[in-house]
Amino acid sequence: MTPRSSTDPRAPLADVVALAALAWVAAATLHEGMGHGLACTAMGGDPTNWSTFHFGCNQEAMSLWSGRIVAGAGTAVNVILAALGWLVWRGSGSLRGRLAGWIVFALNGLTTFGYLVFSAVFGIGDWNGRGVMAGVADPVLARVGLAVVGIAGYYAVVRLAAGMLSRMLDGSDVAANARRFAVIAWMTTGVISLAAAIAAGSDWRSTIGASIGV
């Protein structure tokens, strides 16, 4: 078991806000640019535009599977970032280092599975019928499957993130400090995500998703 940090668990509010903000910006940039962008180029597509909420790729010369790879590449980046966050959390000896790792893990893990639910409910996003699920035989069944996997995965990430947070805190107020960290991080990323969605001119469905941090 990873030992708990002996550092004072009451990290300054500014530290939590700054780490969460940086983690969101990095995740959004890498999801669109490194994920969709590199996949688009690798699959023979032509990048057309890029924002924190969208990467345009001309896929006229692509096969069905190439298009699916481009659509799913952003989520794949989130999975990789979540794994890296867990490794940082596990290996860091300071509270701020472990907190940064925890935020990166939780943000990208919840984004990964929350996106599946988002696409299943609203029928838009990377996992919709024009993205990863393009050409499936039964679109309704595919959306139900996405929702089930997304909800189960989201719950698992929440449980794991809660355990990680409690193990890195000391003192008699572990539960209170854990709630404090979680709420501050969630509110910070939610506000930034909502602002980015509005600035990018996203439709109401994407804006709702952004406001709850998926």
PDB file of C-alpha atoms in Angstrom:
ATOM      1  CA  MET A   1       0.000   0.000   0.000  1.00  0.00           C
ATOM      2  CA  THR A   2       1.232   3.483  -0.833  1.00  0.00           C
ATOM      3  CA  PRO A   3       2.060   5.381   2.363  1.00  0.00           C
ATOM      4  CA  ARG A   4       0.092   8.482   3.220  1.00  0.00           C
ATOM      5  CA  SER A   5       1.712  11.850   2.888  1.00  0.00           C
ATOM      6  CA  SER A   6       2.882  13.437   6.104  1.00  0.00           C
ATOM      7  CA  THR A   7       2.364  16.871   4.573  1.00  0.00           C
ATOM      8  CA  ASP A   8      -0.373  19.170   5.908  1.00  0.00           C
ATOM      9  CA  PRO A   9      -3.515  18.135   3.954  1.00  0.00           C
ATOM     10  CA  ARG A  10      -4.870  21.676   3.899  1.00  0.00           C
ATOM     11  CA  ALA A  11      -3.369  22.669   0.591  1.00  0.00           C
ATOM     12  CA  PRO A  12      -4.004  26.316  -0.309  1.00  0.00           C
ATOM     13  CA  LEU A  13      -7.183  26.888  -2.287  1.00  0.00           C
ATOM     14  CA  ALA A  14      -5.175  28.565  -5.049  1.00  0.00           C
ATOM     15  CA  ASP A  15      -3.059  25.424  -5.501  1.00  0.00           C
ATOM     16  CA  VAL A  16      -6.101  23.205  -6.017  1.00  0.00           C
ATOM     17  CA  VAL A  17      -7.717  25.669  -8.420  1.00  0.00           C
ATOM     18  CA  ALA A  18      -4.495  26.157 -10.409  1.00  0.00           C
ATOM     19  CA  LEU A  19      -3.771  22.436 -10.685  1.00  0.00           C
ATOM     20  CA  ALA A  20      -7.332  21.677 -11.782  1.00  0.00           C
ATOM     21  CA  ALA A  21      -7.300  24.487 -14.352  1.00  0.00           C
ATOM     22  CA  LEU A  22      -3.966  23.409 -15.823  1.00  0.00           C
ATOM     23  CA  ALA A  23      -5.086  19.780 -15.930  1.00  0.00           C
ATOM     24  CA  TRP A  24      -8.260  20.697 -17.828  1.00  0.00           C
ATOM     25  CA  VAL A  25      -6.448  22.872 -20.376  1.00  0.00           C
ATOM     26  CA  ALA A  26      -3.855  20.147 -20.953  1.00  0.00           C
ATOM     27  CA  ALA A  27      -6.487  17.414 -21.268  1.00  0.00           C
ATOM     28  CA  ALA A  28      -8.636  19.405 -23.720  1.00  0.00           C
ATOM     29  CA  THR A  29      -5.658  20.444 -25.833  1.00  0.00           C
ATOM     30  CA  LEU A  30      -4.180  16.960 -25.992  1.00  0.00           C
ATOM     31  CA  HIS A  31      -7.570  15.313 -26.606  1.00  0.00           C
ATOM     32  CA  GLU A  32      -8.193  17.439 -29.681  1.00  0.00           C
ATOM     33  CA  GLY A  33      -4.670  18.153 -30.931  1.00  0.00           C
ATOM     34  CA  MET A  34      -2.674  15.045 -30.128  1.00  0.00           C
ATOM     35  CA  GLY A  35      -5.599  12.631 -30.233  1.00  0.00           C
ATOM     36  CA  HIS A  36      -7.777  13.646 -33.160  1.00  0.00           C
ATOM     37  CA  GLY A  37      -5.070  15.732 -34.822  1.00  0.00           C
ATOM     38  CA  LEU A  38      -2.354  13.106 -35.054  1.00  0.00           C
ATOM     39  CA  ALA A  39      -4.869  10.386 -35.914  1.00  0.00           C
ATOM     40  CA  CYS A  40      -6.343  12.544 -38.678  1.00  0.00           C
ATOM     41  CA  THR A  41      -2.917  13.065 -40.237  1.00  0.00           C
ATOM     42  CA  ALA A  42      -1.868   9.438 -39.766  1.00  0.00           C
ATOM     43  CA  MET A  43      -5.057   8.133 -41.390  1.00  0.00           C
ATOM     44  CA  GLY A  44      -4.631  10.363 -44.436  1.00  0.00           C
ATOM     45  CA  GLY A  45      -7.104  13.055 -43.464  1.00  0.00           C
ATOM     46  CA  ASP A  46      -6.807  16.799 -43.838  1.00  0.00           C
ATOM     47  CA  PRO A  47      -7.042  18.886 -40.610  1.00  0.00           C
ATOM     48  CA  THR A  48      -9.374  21.854 -41.150  1.00  0.00           C
ATOM     49  CA  ASN A  49      -9.947  23.561 -37.768  1.00  0.00           C
ATOM     50  CA  TRP A  50      -9.225  23.143 -34.077  1.00  0.00           C
ATOM     51  CA  SER A  51     -10.668  24.448 -30.808  1.00  0.00           C
ATOM     52  CA  THR A  52     -10.857  23.158 -27.245  1.00  0.00           C
ATOM     53  CA  PHE A  53     -14.141  21.454 -28.149  1.00  0.00           C
ATOM     54  CA  HIS A  54     -13.663  20.365 -31.737  1.00  0.00           C
ATOM     55  CA  PHE A  55     -11.111  19.178 -34.242  1.00  0.00           C
ATOM     56  CA  GLY A  56     -12.145  19.325 -37.863  1.00  0.00           C
ATOM     57  CA  CYS A  57     -10.799  16.612 -40.147  1.00  0.00           C
ATOM     58  CA  ASN A  58     -11.638  16.157 -43.813  1.00  0.00           C
ATOM     59  CA  GLN A  59     -12.199  12.407 -44.029  1.00  0.00           C
ATOM     60  CA  GLU A  60     -13.249  12.089 -47.667  1.00  0.00           C
ATOM     61  CA  ALA A  61     -10.311   9.822 -48.513  1.00  0.00           C
ATOM     62  CA  MET A  62     -10.647   7.665 -45.391  1.00  0.00           C
ATOM     63  CA  SER A  63     -12.136   4.237 -44.908  1.00  0.00           C
ATOM     64  CA  LEU A  64     -14.872   3.614 -42.337  1.00  0.00           C
ATOM     65  CA  TRP A  65     -12.398   2.186 -39.835  1.00  0.00           C
ATOM     66  CA  SER A  66      -9.963   5.043 -40.339  1.00  0.00           C
ATOM     67  CA  GLY A  67     -12.735   7.482 -39.485  1.00  0.00           C
ATOM     68  CA  ARG A  68     -13.561   5.483 -36.367  1.00  0.00           C
ATOM     69  CA  ILE A  69      -9.921   5.590 -35.285  1.00  0.00           C
ATOM     70  CA  VAL A  70      -9.808   9.366 -35.687  1.00  0.00           C
ATOM     71  CA  ALA A  71     -13.017   9.743 -33.673  1.00  0.00           C
ATOM     72  CA  GLY A  72     -11.838   7.490 -30.851  1.00  0.00           C
ATOM     73  CA  ALA A  73      -8.294   8.839 -30.645  1.00  0.00           C
ATOM     74  CA  GLY A  74      -9.253  11.727 -28.374  1.00  0.00           C
ATOM     75  CA  THR A  75     -10.721   9.400 -25.768  1.00  0.00           C
ATOM     76  CA  ALA A  76      -7.654   7.164 -26.067  1.00  0.00           C
ATOM     77  CA  VAL A  77      -5.514  10.156 -25.070  1.00  0.00           C
ATOM     78  CA  ASN A  78      -7.715  10.700 -22.008  1.00  0.00           C
ATOM     79  CA  VAL A  79      -7.178   7.062 -20.994  1.00  0.00           C
ATOM     80  CA  ILE A  80      -3.404   7.474 -21.317  1.00  0.00           C
ATOM     81  CA  LEU A  81      -3.475  10.696 -19.296  1.00  0.00           C
ATOM     82  CA  ALA A  82      -5.537   9.019 -16.572  1.00  0.00           C
ATOM     83  CA  ALA A  83      -2.957   6.230 -16.340  1.00  0.00           C
ATOM     84  CA  LEU A  84      -0.122   8.762 -16.153  1.00  0.00           C
ATOM     85  CA  GLY A  85      -1.977  10.643 -13.435  1.00  0.00           C
ATOM     86  CA  TRP A  86      -2.291   7.463 -11.392  1.00  0.00           C
ATOM     87  CA  LEU A  87       1.446   6.794 -11.773  1.00  0.00           C
ATOM     88  CA  VAL A  88       2.275  10.330 -10.608  1.00  0.00           C
ATOM     89  CA  TRP A  89      -0.084   9.973  -7.648  1.00  0.00           C
ATOM     90  CA  ARG A  90       1.522   6.675  -6.712  1.00  0.00           C
ATOM     91  CA  GLY A  91       5.126   7.825  -7.098  1.00  0.00           C
ATOM     92  CA  SER A  92       5.137  11.400  -5.789  1.00  0.00           C
ATOM     93  CA  GLY A  93       6.405  12.106  -2.282  1.00  0.00           C
ATOM     94  CA  SER A  94       4.723  15.503  -1.835  1.00  0.00           C
ATOM     95  CA  LEU A  95       1.101  16.413  -1.289  1.00  0.00           C
ATOM     96  CA  ARG A  96       1.031  18.780  -4.257  1.00  0.00           C
ATOM     97  CA  GLY A  97       2.563  16.152  -6.519  1.00  0.00           C
ATOM     98  CA  ARG A  98       0.059  13.532  -5.419  1.00  0.00           C
ATOM     99  CA  LEU A  99      -2.776  16.032  -5.659  1.00  0.00           C
ATOM    100  CA  ALA A 100      -1.740  16.876  -9.226  1.00  0.00           C
ATOM    101  CA  GLY A 101      -1.646  13.183 -10.108  1.00  0.00           C
ATOM    102  CA  TRP A 102      -5.044  12.638  -8.518  1.00  0.00           C
ATOM    103  CA  ILE A 103      -6.599  15.544 -10.413  1.00  0.00           C
ATOM    104  CA  VAL A 104      -5.186  14.330 -13.741  1.00  0.00           C
ATOM    105  CA  PHE A 105      -6.424  10.795 -13.053  1.00  0.00           C
ATOM    106  CA  ALA A 106      -9.899  11.827 -11.918  1.00  0.00           C
ATOM    107  CA  LEU A 107     -10.415  14.448 -14.635  1.00  0.00           C
ATOM    108  CA  ASN A 108      -9.404  12.191 -17.509  1.00  0.00           C
ATOM    109  CA  GLY A 109     -10.995   9.049 -16.101  1.00  0.00           C
ATOM    110  CA  LEU A 110     -14.344  10.759 -15.577  1.00  0.00           C
ATOM    111  CA  THR A 111     -14.090  12.462 -18.970  1.00  0.00           C
ATOM    112  CA  THR A 112     -13.467   9.114 -20.655  1.00  0.00           C
ATOM    113  CA  PHE A 113     -16.557   7.390 -19.292  1.00  0.00           C
ATOM    114  CA  GLY A 114     -18.693  10.505 -19.013  1.00  0.00           C
ATOM    115  CA  TYR A 115     -18.182  11.052 -22.731  1.00  0.00           C
ATOM    116  CA  LEU A 116     -19.643   7.622 -23.470  1.00  0.00           C
ATOM    117  CA  VAL A 117     -22.793   8.479 -21.531  1.00  0.00           C
ATOM    118  CA  PHE A 118     -22.929  11.933 -23.135  1.00  0.00           C
ATOM    119  CA  SER A 119     -22.739  10.487 -26.658  1.00  0.00           C
ATOM    120  CA  ALA A 120     -25.293   7.794 -25.813  1.00  0.00           C
ATOM    121  CA  VAL A 121     -27.837  10.249 -24.399  1.00  0.00           C
ATOM    122  CA  PHE A 122     -27.487  13.131 -26.860  1.00  0.00           C
ATOM    123  CA  GLY A 123     -26.285  11.261 -29.950  1.00  0.00           C
ATOM    124  CA  ILE A 124     -23.389  13.656 -30.545  1.00  0.00           C
ATOM    125  CA  GLY A 125     -19.662  13.705 -29.842  1.00  0.00           C
ATOM    126  CA  ASP A 126     -16.855  11.359 -30.782  1.00  0.00           C
ATOM    127  CA  TRP A 127     -18.846   8.215 -30.027  1.00  0.00           C
ATOM    128  CA  ASN A 128     -21.971   9.033 -32.045  1.00  0.00           C
ATOM    129  CA  GLY A 129     -23.274   7.456 -35.232  1.00  0.00           C
ATOM    130  CA  ARG A 130     -20.893   9.505 -37.373  1.00  0.00           C
ATOM    131  CA  GLY A 131     -17.882   8.787 -35.156  1.00  0.00           C
ATOM    132  CA  VAL A 132     -16.753   5.596 -33.458  1.00  0.00           C
ATOM    133  CA  MET A 133     -20.210   4.045 -33.878  1.00  0.00           C
ATOM    134  CA  ALA A 134     -20.474   4.866 -37.587  1.00  0.00           C
ATOM    135  CA  GLY A 135     -21.923   2.005 -39.601  1.00  0.00           C
ATOM    136  CA  VAL A 136     -23.012  -0.164 -36.649  1.00  0.00           C
ATOM    137  CA  ALA A 137     -25.834  -2.583 -37.416  1.00  0.00           C
ATOM    138  CA  ASP A 138     -28.048  -1.515 -34.492  1.00  0.00           C
ATOM    139  CA  PRO A 139     -27.510   2.119 -33.449  1.00  0.00           C
ATOM    140  CA  VAL A 140     -29.996   1.915 -30.568  1.00  0.00           C
ATOM    141  CA  LEU A 141     -28.289  -1.130 -29.072  1.00  0.00           C
ATOM    142  CA  ALA A 142     -24.915   0.559 -29.543  1.00  0.00           C
ATOM    143  CA  ARG A 143     -26.090   3.620 -27.613  1.00  0.00           C
ATOM    144  CA  VAL A 144     -27.468   1.468 -24.817  1.00  0.00           C
ATOM    145  CA  GLY A 145     -24.151  -0.376 -24.634  1.00  0.00           C
ATOM    146  CA  LEU A 146     -22.253   2.917 -24.511  1.00  0.00           C
ATOM    147  CA  ALA A 147     -24.461   4.142 -21.677  1.00  0.00           C
ATOM    148  CA  VAL A 148     -24.004   0.960 -19.645  1.00  0.00           C
ATOM    149  CA  VAL A 149     -20.218   0.929 -20.065  1.00  0.00           C
ATOM    150  CA  GLY A 150     -20.037   4.663 -19.398  1.00  0.00           C
ATOM    151  CA  ILE A 151     -22.085   4.558 -16.200  1.00  0.00           C
ATOM    152  CA  ALA A 152     -20.211   1.530 -14.855  1.00  0.00           C
ATOM    153  CA  GLY A 153     -16.830   3.053 -15.687  1.00  0.00           C
ATOM    154  CA  TYR A 154     -17.766   6.442 -14.240  1.00  0.00           C
ATOM    155  CA  TYR A 155     -18.815   4.811 -10.971  1.00  0.00           C
ATOM    156  CA  ALA A 156     -15.582   2.808 -10.833  1.00  0.00           C
ATOM    157  CA  VAL A 157     -13.451   5.925 -11.386  1.00  0.00           C
ATOM    158  CA  VAL A 158     -15.357   7.813  -8.675  1.00  0.00           C
ATOM    159  CA  ARG A 159     -14.775   4.988  -6.196  1.00  0.00           C
ATOM    160  CA  LEU A 160     -11.090   4.665  -7.081  1.00  0.00           C
ATOM    161  CA  ALA A 161     -10.516   8.429  -7.013  1.00  0.00           C
ATOM    162  CA  ALA A 162     -12.187   8.679  -3.604  1.00  0.00           C
ATOM    163  CA  GLY A 163      -9.926   5.953  -2.246  1.00  0.00           C
ATOM    164  CA  MET A 164      -6.828   7.609  -3.697  1.00  0.00           C
ATOM    165  CA  LEU A 165      -7.757  10.930  -2.149  1.00  0.00           C
ATOM    166  CA  SER A 166      -8.394   9.518   1.312  1.00  0.00           C
ATOM    167  CA  ARG A 167      -5.110   7.588   1.293  1.00  0.00           C
ATOM    168  CA  MET A 168      -3.044  10.669   0.574  1.00  0.00           C
ATOM    169  CA  LEU A 169      -4.511  12.709   3.436  1.00  0.00           C
ATOM    170  CA  ASP A 170      -3.663  12.543   7.130  1.00  0.00           C
ATOM    171  CA  GLY A 171      -5.399  13.802  10.234  1.00  0.00           C
ATOM    172  CA  SER A 172      -8.829  13.538  11.784  1.00  0.00           C
ATOM    173  CA  ASP A 173     -10.578  15.541   9.053  1.00  0.00           C
ATOM    174  CA  VAL A 174      -9.796  13.238   6.128  1.00  0.00           C
ATOM    175  CA  ALA A 175     -13.396  13.066   4.907  1.00  0.00           C
ATOM    176  CA  ALA A 176     -13.878  16.832   5.122  1.00  0.00           C
ATOM    177  CA  ASN A 177     -10.608  17.565   3.330  1.00  0.00           C
ATOM    178  CA  ALA A 178     -11.376  14.968   0.656  1.00  0.00           C
ATOM    179  CA  ARG A 179     -14.755  16.572  -0.022  1.00  0.00           C
ATOM    180  CA  ARG A 180     -13.103  19.990  -0.096  1.00  0.00           C
ATOM    181  CA  PHE A 181     -10.521  18.932  -2.679  1.00  0.00           C
ATOM    182  CA  ALA A 182     -13.077  17.117  -4.819  1.00  0.00           C
ATOM    183  CA  VAL A 183     -15.631  19.937  -4.852  1.00  0.00           C
ATOM    184  CA  ILE A 184     -13.046  22.626  -5.614  1.00  0.00           C
ATOM    185  CA  ALA A 185     -11.492  20.600  -8.444  1.00  0.00           C
ATOM    186  CA  TRP A 186     -14.891  19.685  -9.926  1.00  0.00           C
ATOM    187  CA  MET A 187     -16.183  23.272  -9.778  1.00  0.00           C
ATOM    188  CA  THR A 188     -12.985  24.662 -11.290  1.00  0.00           C
ATOM    189  CA  THR A 189     -12.971  22.299 -14.261  1.00  0.00           C
ATOM    190  CA  GLY A 190     -16.727  22.704 -14.719  1.00  0.00           C
ATOM    191  CA  VAL A 191     -16.536  26.501 -14.882  1.00  0.00           C
ATOM    192  CA  ILE A 192     -13.579  26.476 -17.285  1.00  0.00           C
ATOM    193  CA  SER A 193     -15.213  23.830 -19.467  1.00  0.00           C
ATOM    194  CA  LEU A 194     -18.487  25.761 -19.577  1.00  0.00           C
ATOM    195  CA  ALA A 195     -16.691  28.988 -20.490  1.00  0.00           C
ATOM    196  CA  ALA A 196     -14.759  27.201 -23.241  1.00  0.00           C
ATOM    197  CA  ALA A 197     -17.951  25.670 -24.640  1.00  0.00           C
ATOM    198  CA  ILE A 198     -19.661  29.053 -24.791  1.00  0.00           C
ATOM    199  CA  ALA A 199     -16.597  30.703 -26.343  1.00  0.00           C
ATOM    200  CA  ALA A 200     -16.408  27.955 -28.973  1.00  0.00           C
ATOM    201  CA  GLY A 201     -20.067  28.447 -29.896  1.00  0.00           C
ATOM    202  CA  SER A 202     -21.026  24.893 -28.929  1.00  0.00           C
ATOM    203  CA  ASP A 203     -24.689  23.884 -29.110  1.00  0.00           C
ATOM    204  CA  TRP A 204     -26.858  23.467 -26.005  1.00  0.00           C
ATOM    205  CA  ARG A 205     -26.089  19.758 -25.661  1.00  0.00           C
ATOM    206  CA  SER A 206     -22.337  20.261 -25.587  1.00  0.00           C
ATOM    207  CA  THR A 207     -22.780  23.212 -23.239  1.00  0.00           C
ATOM    208  CA  ILE A 208     -24.793  21.080 -20.809  1.00  0.00           C
ATOM    209  CA  GLY A 209     -22.126  18.390 -20.943  1.00  0.00           C
ATOM    210  CA  ALA A 210     -19.425  20.967 -20.320  1.00  0.00           C
ATOM    211  CA  SER A 211     -21.273  22.426 -17.342  1.00  0.00           C
ATOM    212  CA  ILE A 212     -21.177  19.070 -15.543  1.00  0.00           C
ATOM    213  CA  GLY A 213     -17.620  18.330 -16.574  1.00  0.00           C
ATOM    214  CA  VAL A 214     -17.945  15.649 -19.278  1.00  0.00           C
TER     215      VAL A 214
END
